[in-house]
Amino acid sequence: MICVIKLGGSLSHDPRLANWLEMLAEFGAGRVVIVPGGGPYADAVRAQQQRWKFSDEHAHRMAVLAMNQFALQLQGINPQFLLAATPSEISQALANDRIAIWLPSIMALGAPGIAMNWDVTSDSFAAWLARILQADRLVLVKSCPIPASATSDELATLNIVDRGFVNMTADAAYAIQVVAVSDLDRVRRQLIATQ
């Protein structure tokens, strides 16, 4: 079983991030791939684009690099996780009973079929990676409350997921969950149940 878990960049200032990383270390080894959000690093890109008016394509590329920065932060918090940039590096980390943190820039920058604008953020990249890895489950962890039974379309309308996420997951073969950061126990139980 492979579970792709996207940790939203908005968690970068949340003390509960440490709890998520500890839980994943305990129950996700050999099965979990973490996709980092962009967090304050992507917010800096948005601010610079607003100031300097450069293109969405440039901002998109910078935001992917922002995800790399949050990946490095996550690995700095928990050094037992392995940074992995390619499917083979991810597979190797999981085969060694470790957790992989995806560095997206090698695979994602300029990937065919991915719009290079703010419609595609780490949510869509997590869905894209889950497809490539033939994952069993995709979990997006958000800092905001998640309306019960909301569809992907509704979550996109509420700006909880990016606009590209709906198309990216339209024919997904994996289960999809969007959870609040407070839902740690529910995700823990699911990981235990699938061991």
PDB file of C-alpha atoms in Angstrom:
ATOM      1  CA  MET A   1       0.000   0.000   0.000  1.00  0.00           C
ATOM      2  CA  ILE A   2       1.236   3.491  -0.861  1.00  0.00           C
ATOM      3  CA  CYS A   3      -0.347   6.509   0.786  1.00  0.00           C
ATOM      4  CA  VAL A   4       0.515   9.983  -0.516  1.00  0.00           C
ATOM      5  CA  ILE A   5      -0.009  12.570   2.203  1.00  0.00           C
ATOM      6  CA  LYS A   6       0.182  16.235   1.295  1.00  0.00           C
ATOM      7  CA  LEU A   7       1.016  18.429   4.276  1.00  0.00           C
ATOM      8  CA  GLY A   8      -0.255  21.897   3.501  1.00  0.00           C
ATOM      9  CA  GLY A   9       2.289  24.659   3.676  1.00  0.00           C
ATOM     10  CA  SER A  10      -0.048  26.527   6.012  1.00  0.00           C
ATOM     11  CA  LEU A  11       0.981  23.979   8.665  1.00  0.00           C
ATOM     12  CA  SER A  12       4.529  25.352   8.655  1.00  0.00           C
ATOM     13  CA  HIS A  13       3.698  27.619  11.628  1.00  0.00           C
ATOM     14  CA  ASP A  14       1.333  25.175  13.341  1.00  0.00           C
ATOM     15  CA  PRO A  15       2.738  23.322  16.372  1.00  0.00           C
ATOM     16  CA  ARG A  16       0.573  20.329  15.393  1.00  0.00           C
ATOM     17  CA  LEU A  17       2.888  19.749  12.429  1.00  0.00           C
ATOM     18  CA  ALA A  18       5.295  18.025  14.826  1.00  0.00           C
ATOM     19  CA  ASN A  19       2.488  15.674  15.920  1.00  0.00           C
ATOM     20  CA  TRP A  20       1.756  14.763  12.301  1.00  0.00           C
ATOM     21  CA  LEU A  21       5.398  14.041  11.573  1.00  0.00           C
ATOM     22  CA  GLU A  22       5.727  11.899  14.720  1.00  0.00           C
ATOM     23  CA  MET A  23       2.569   9.962  13.862  1.00  0.00           C
ATOM     24  CA  LEU A  24       3.687   9.356  10.276  1.00  0.00           C
ATOM     25  CA  ALA A  25       7.104   8.205  11.487  1.00  0.00           C
ATOM     26  CA  GLU A  26       5.460   5.692  13.805  1.00  0.00           C
ATOM     27  CA  PHE A  27       2.727   4.337  11.528  1.00  0.00           C
ATOM     28  CA  GLY A  28       3.706   5.189   7.951  1.00  0.00           C
ATOM     29  CA  ALA A  29       7.210   3.799   7.462  1.00  0.00           C
ATOM     30  CA  GLY A  30       7.541   2.003   4.144  1.00  0.00           C
ATOM     31  CA  ARG A  31       4.132   3.223   2.954  1.00  0.00           C
ATOM     32  CA  VAL A  32       3.903   7.018   3.158  1.00  0.00           C
ATOM     33  CA  VAL A  33       5.125   9.608   0.683  1.00  0.00           C
ATOM     34  CA  ILE A  34       4.848  13.178   1.930  1.00  0.00           C
ATOM     35  CA  VAL A  35       4.130  15.938  -0.580  1.00  0.00           C
ATOM     36  CA  PRO A  36       5.046  19.349   0.859  1.00  0.00           C
ATOM     37  CA  GLY A  37       2.938  22.429   0.336  1.00  0.00           C
ATOM     38  CA  GLY A  38       4.566  25.730  -0.494  1.00  0.00           C
ATOM     39  CA  GLY A  39       3.723  27.565   2.714  1.00  0.00           C
ATOM     40  CA  PRO A  40       5.460  30.830   3.503  1.00  0.00           C
ATOM     41  CA  TYR A  41       7.892  30.161   0.680  1.00  0.00           C
ATOM     42  CA  ALA A  42       5.058  30.191  -1.905  1.00  0.00           C
ATOM     43  CA  ASP A  43       3.511  33.203  -0.148  1.00  0.00           C
ATOM     44  CA  ALA A  44       6.788  35.032  -0.791  1.00  0.00           C
ATOM     45  CA  VAL A  45       6.467  34.160  -4.496  1.00  0.00           C
ATOM     46  CA  ARG A  46       2.918  35.550  -4.580  1.00  0.00           C
ATOM     47  CA  ALA A  47       4.088  38.772  -2.929  1.00  0.00           C
ATOM     48  CA  GLN A  48       7.001  39.187  -5.344  1.00  0.00           C
ATOM     49  CA  GLN A  49       4.787  38.500  -8.361  1.00  0.00           C
ATOM     50  CA  GLN A  50       2.304  41.119  -7.171  1.00  0.00           C
ATOM     51  CA  ARG A  51       5.113  43.621  -6.730  1.00  0.00           C
ATOM     52  CA  TRP A  52       7.078  42.923  -9.920  1.00  0.00           C
ATOM     53  CA  LYS A  53       4.251  41.693 -12.201  1.00  0.00           C
ATOM     54  CA  PHE A  54       6.189  38.751 -13.671  1.00  0.00           C
ATOM     55  CA  SER A  55       4.310  35.981 -15.462  1.00  0.00           C
ATOM     56  CA  ASP A  56       2.335  33.142 -13.910  1.00  0.00           C
ATOM     57  CA  GLU A  57       4.759  30.732 -15.589  1.00  0.00           C
ATOM     58  CA  HIS A  58       7.673  32.264 -13.689  1.00  0.00           C
ATOM     59  CA  ALA A  59       5.639  32.282 -10.472  1.00  0.00           C
ATOM     60  CA  HIS A  60       4.635  28.642 -11.014  1.00  0.00           C
ATOM     61  CA  ARG A  61       8.263  27.572 -11.366  1.00  0.00           C
ATOM     62  CA  MET A  62       9.216  29.544  -8.264  1.00  0.00           C
ATOM     63  CA  ALA A  63       6.304  28.021  -6.313  1.00  0.00           C
ATOM     64  CA  VAL A  64       7.464  24.501  -7.185  1.00  0.00           C
ATOM     65  CA  LEU A  65      10.868  25.440  -5.767  1.00  0.00           C
ATOM     66  CA  ALA A  66       9.013  26.737  -2.697  1.00  0.00           C
ATOM     67  CA  MET A  67       7.658  23.211  -2.229  1.00  0.00           C
ATOM     68  CA  ASN A  68      11.255  21.969  -2.272  1.00  0.00           C
ATOM     69  CA  GLN A  69      12.049  24.412   0.537  1.00  0.00           C
ATOM     70  CA  PHE A  70       9.175  23.150   2.700  1.00  0.00           C
ATOM     71  CA  ALA A  71      10.345  19.582   1.962  1.00  0.00           C
ATOM     72  CA  LEU A  72      13.760  20.511   3.315  1.00  0.00           C
ATOM     73  CA  GLN A  73      12.131  22.065   6.388  1.00  0.00           C
ATOM     74  CA  LEU A  74      10.137  18.877   7.042  1.00  0.00           C
ATOM     75  CA  GLN A  75      13.230  16.716   6.705  1.00  0.00           C
ATOM     76  CA  GLY A  76      15.108  19.107   8.968  1.00  0.00           C
ATOM     77  CA  ILE A  77      12.428  18.599  11.631  1.00  0.00           C
ATOM     78  CA  ASN A  78      12.521  14.819  11.220  1.00  0.00           C
ATOM     79  CA  PRO A  79      15.859  13.714   9.699  1.00  0.00           C
ATOM     80  CA  GLN A  80      14.831  10.035   9.569  1.00  0.00           C
ATOM     81  CA  PHE A  81      12.610  10.896   6.575  1.00  0.00           C
ATOM     82  CA  LEU A  82      14.340  10.632   3.204  1.00  0.00           C
ATOM     83  CA  LEU A  83      14.229  13.285   0.503  1.00  0.00           C
ATOM     84  CA  ALA A  84      13.313  11.760  -2.853  1.00  0.00           C
ATOM     85  CA  ALA A  85      13.007  13.465  -6.230  1.00  0.00           C
ATOM     86  CA  THR A  86      12.051  10.604  -8.578  1.00  0.00           C
ATOM     87  CA  PRO A  87       9.779   7.547  -8.509  1.00  0.00           C
ATOM     88  CA  SER A  88      12.825   5.280  -8.194  1.00  0.00           C
ATOM     89  CA  GLU A  89      14.148   7.242  -5.203  1.00  0.00           C
ATOM     90  CA  ILE A  90      10.684   7.133  -3.616  1.00  0.00           C
ATOM     91  CA  SER A  91      10.459   3.361  -4.209  1.00  0.00           C
ATOM     92  CA  GLN A  92      13.913   2.872  -2.711  1.00  0.00           C
ATOM     93  CA  ALA A  93      12.989   4.853   0.417  1.00  0.00           C
ATOM     94  CA  LEU A  94       9.788   2.840   0.902  1.00  0.00           C
ATOM     95  CA  ALA A  95      11.615  -0.445   0.239  1.00  0.00           C
ATOM     96  CA  ASN A  96      13.999   0.513   3.054  1.00  0.00           C
ATOM     97  CA  ASP A  97      11.019   0.988   5.396  1.00  0.00           C
ATOM     98  CA  ARG A  98      11.391   4.765   5.437  1.00  0.00           C
ATOM     99  CA  ILE A  99       9.125   7.694   4.689  1.00  0.00           C
ATOM    100  CA  ALA A 100       9.856   9.649   1.525  1.00  0.00           C
ATOM    101  CA  ILE A 101       9.456  13.418   1.270  1.00  0.00           C
ATOM    102  CA  TRP A 102       9.040  14.376  -2.357  1.00  0.00           C
ATOM    103  CA  LEU A 103      11.244  17.086  -3.850  1.00  0.00           C
ATOM    104  CA  PRO A 104       8.981  18.018  -6.785  1.00  0.00           C
ATOM    105  CA  SER A 105      11.177  20.252  -8.909  1.00  0.00           C
ATOM    106  CA  ILE A 106      12.854  17.537 -11.012  1.00  0.00           C
ATOM    107  CA  MET A 107       9.596  15.838 -12.016  1.00  0.00           C
ATOM    108  CA  ALA A 108       7.126  18.708 -11.905  1.00  0.00           C
ATOM    109  CA  LEU A 109       8.833  21.650 -13.578  1.00  0.00           C
ATOM    110  CA  GLY A 110       7.634  21.709 -17.154  1.00  0.00           C
ATOM    111  CA  ALA A 111       5.842  18.356 -16.914  1.00  0.00           C
ATOM    112  CA  PRO A 112       3.500  17.881 -19.893  1.00  0.00           C
ATOM    113  CA  GLY A 113      -0.187  18.423 -19.242  1.00  0.00           C
ATOM    114  CA  ILE A 114       0.308  20.572 -16.136  1.00  0.00           C
ATOM    115  CA  ALA A 115      -0.801  24.187 -16.386  1.00  0.00           C
ATOM    116  CA  MET A 116       1.887  26.615 -15.285  1.00  0.00           C
ATOM    117  CA  ASN A 117      -0.257  29.000 -13.271  1.00  0.00           C
ATOM    118  CA  TRP A 118      -1.830  29.332  -9.811  1.00  0.00           C
ATOM    119  CA  ASP A 119      -4.640  26.897 -10.731  1.00  0.00           C
ATOM    120  CA  VAL A 120      -2.103  24.129 -10.120  1.00  0.00           C
ATOM    121  CA  THR A 121      -0.485  24.060  -6.695  1.00  0.00           C
ATOM    122  CA  SER A 122       0.735  21.354  -4.342  1.00  0.00           C
ATOM    123  CA  ASP A 123      -2.786  19.836  -4.140  1.00  0.00           C
ATOM    124  CA  SER A 124      -2.749  19.033  -7.847  1.00  0.00           C
ATOM    125  CA  PHE A 125       0.874  17.927  -7.727  1.00  0.00           C
ATOM    126  CA  ALA A 126       0.024  15.506  -4.910  1.00  0.00           C
ATOM    127  CA  ALA A 127      -2.777  14.039  -7.050  1.00  0.00           C
ATOM    128  CA  TRP A 128      -0.442  13.852 -10.053  1.00  0.00           C
ATOM    129  CA  LEU A 129       2.238  12.048  -8.017  1.00  0.00           C
ATOM    130  CA  ALA A 130      -0.327   9.643  -6.537  1.00  0.00           C
ATOM    131  CA  ARG A 131      -1.275   8.657 -10.086  1.00  0.00           C
ATOM    132  CA  ILE A 132       2.352   8.144 -11.142  1.00  0.00           C
ATOM    133  CA  LEU A 133       3.099   6.040  -8.050  1.00  0.00           C
ATOM    134  CA  GLN A 134      -0.158   4.062  -8.434  1.00  0.00           C
ATOM    135  CA  ALA A 135      -0.910   4.975  -4.845  1.00  0.00           C
ATOM    136  CA  ASP A 136      -3.837   3.470  -2.967  1.00  0.00           C
ATOM    137  CA  ARG A 137      -4.763   6.662  -1.124  1.00  0.00           C
ATOM    138  CA  LEU A 138      -4.238  10.415  -1.305  1.00  0.00           C
ATOM    139  CA  VAL A 139      -4.715  12.507   1.835  1.00  0.00           C
ATOM    140  CA  LEU A 140      -4.570  16.302   1.783  1.00  0.00           C
ATOM    141  CA  VAL A 141      -4.016  17.792   5.251  1.00  0.00           C
ATOM    142  CA  LYS A 142      -5.340  21.348   5.543  1.00  0.00           C
ATOM    143  CA  SER A 143      -5.202  23.950   8.293  1.00  0.00           C
ATOM    144  CA  CYS A 144      -8.859  24.950   7.804  1.00  0.00           C
ATOM    145  CA  PRO A 145     -12.071  23.100   8.722  1.00  0.00           C
ATOM    146  CA  ILE A 146     -13.328  20.768   5.982  1.00  0.00           C
ATOM    147  CA  PRO A 147     -17.091  20.698   5.302  1.00  0.00           C
ATOM    148  CA  ALA A 148     -18.494  17.207   5.772  1.00  0.00           C
ATOM    149  CA  SER A 149     -19.205  15.328   2.535  1.00  0.00           C
ATOM    150  CA  ALA A 150     -17.951  18.193   0.341  1.00  0.00           C
ATOM    151  CA  THR A 151     -17.071  17.214  -3.226  1.00  0.00           C
ATOM    152  CA  SER A 152     -13.822  18.218  -4.903  1.00  0.00           C
ATOM    153  CA  ASP A 153     -15.773  20.814  -6.908  1.00  0.00           C
ATOM    154  CA  GLU A 154     -17.183  22.304  -3.714  1.00  0.00           C
ATOM    155  CA  LEU A 155     -13.769  22.313  -2.049  1.00  0.00           C
ATOM    156  CA  ALA A 156     -12.315  24.105  -5.087  1.00  0.00           C
ATOM    157  CA  THR A 157     -15.129  26.688  -5.007  1.00  0.00           C
ATOM    158  CA  LEU A 158     -14.319  27.299  -1.327  1.00  0.00           C
ATOM    159  CA  ASN A 159     -10.588  27.629  -2.203  1.00  0.00           C
ATOM    160  CA  ILE A 160      -9.757  24.691   0.061  1.00  0.00           C
ATOM    161  CA  VAL A 161      -8.154  22.822  -2.856  1.00  0.00           C
ATOM    162  CA  ASP A 162      -6.715  24.387  -5.992  1.00  0.00           C
ATOM    163  CA  ARG A 163      -8.785  24.662  -9.170  1.00  0.00           C
ATOM    164  CA  GLY A 164      -6.674  22.099 -11.016  1.00  0.00           C
ATOM    165  CA  PHE A 165      -7.355  19.402  -8.403  1.00  0.00           C
ATOM    166  CA  VAL A 166     -10.811  18.572  -9.801  1.00  0.00           C
ATOM    167  CA  ASN A 167      -9.463  17.695 -13.250  1.00  0.00           C
ATOM    168  CA  MET A 168      -6.354  16.017 -11.840  1.00  0.00           C
ATOM    169  CA  THR A 169      -8.486  13.599  -9.802  1.00  0.00           C
ATOM    170  CA  ALA A 170     -11.390  13.174 -12.233  1.00  0.00           C
ATOM    171  CA  ASP A 171     -10.605   9.524 -12.989  1.00  0.00           C
ATOM    172  CA  ALA A 172      -8.380   8.748 -10.005  1.00  0.00           C
ATOM    173  CA  ALA A 173      -7.940   5.071  -9.181  1.00  0.00           C
ATOM    174  CA  TYR A 174      -6.995   5.901  -5.585  1.00  0.00           C
ATOM    175  CA  ALA A 175      -9.111   6.935  -2.586  1.00  0.00           C
ATOM    176  CA  ILE A 176      -9.075  10.671  -1.834  1.00  0.00           C
ATOM    177  CA  GLN A 177      -9.464  12.371   1.531  1.00  0.00           C
ATOM    178  CA  VAL A 178      -9.234  16.033   2.421  1.00  0.00           C
ATOM    179  CA  VAL A 179      -8.833  16.399   6.175  1.00  0.00           C
ATOM    180  CA  ALA A 180      -8.228  19.130   8.715  1.00  0.00           C
ATOM    181  CA  VAL A 181      -5.032  19.190  10.741  1.00  0.00           C
ATOM    182  CA  SER A 182      -7.178  18.238  13.741  1.00  0.00           C
ATOM    183  CA  ASP A 183      -8.035  14.890  12.073  1.00  0.00           C
ATOM    184  CA  LEU A 184      -4.717  13.288  12.995  1.00  0.00           C
ATOM    185  CA  ASP A 185      -6.332  10.454  15.003  1.00  0.00           C
ATOM    186  CA  ARG A 186      -8.569   9.482  12.091  1.00  0.00           C
ATOM    187  CA  VAL A 187      -5.614   9.236   9.701  1.00  0.00           C
ATOM    188  CA  ARG A 188      -3.618   7.338  12.334  1.00  0.00           C
ATOM    189  CA  ARG A 189      -6.426   4.763  12.656  1.00  0.00           C
ATOM    190  CA  GLN A 190      -6.541   4.353   8.883  1.00  0.00           C
ATOM    191  CA  LEU A 191      -2.794   3.778   8.689  1.00  0.00           C
ATOM    192  CA  ILE A 192      -3.010   1.209  11.495  1.00  0.00           C
ATOM    193  CA  ALA A 193      -5.914  -0.557   9.780  1.00  0.00           C
ATOM    194  CA  THR A 194      -3.947  -0.936   6.553  1.00  0.00           C
ATOM    195  CA  GLN A 195      -0.692  -2.215   8.085  1.00  0.00           C
TER     196      GLN A 195
END
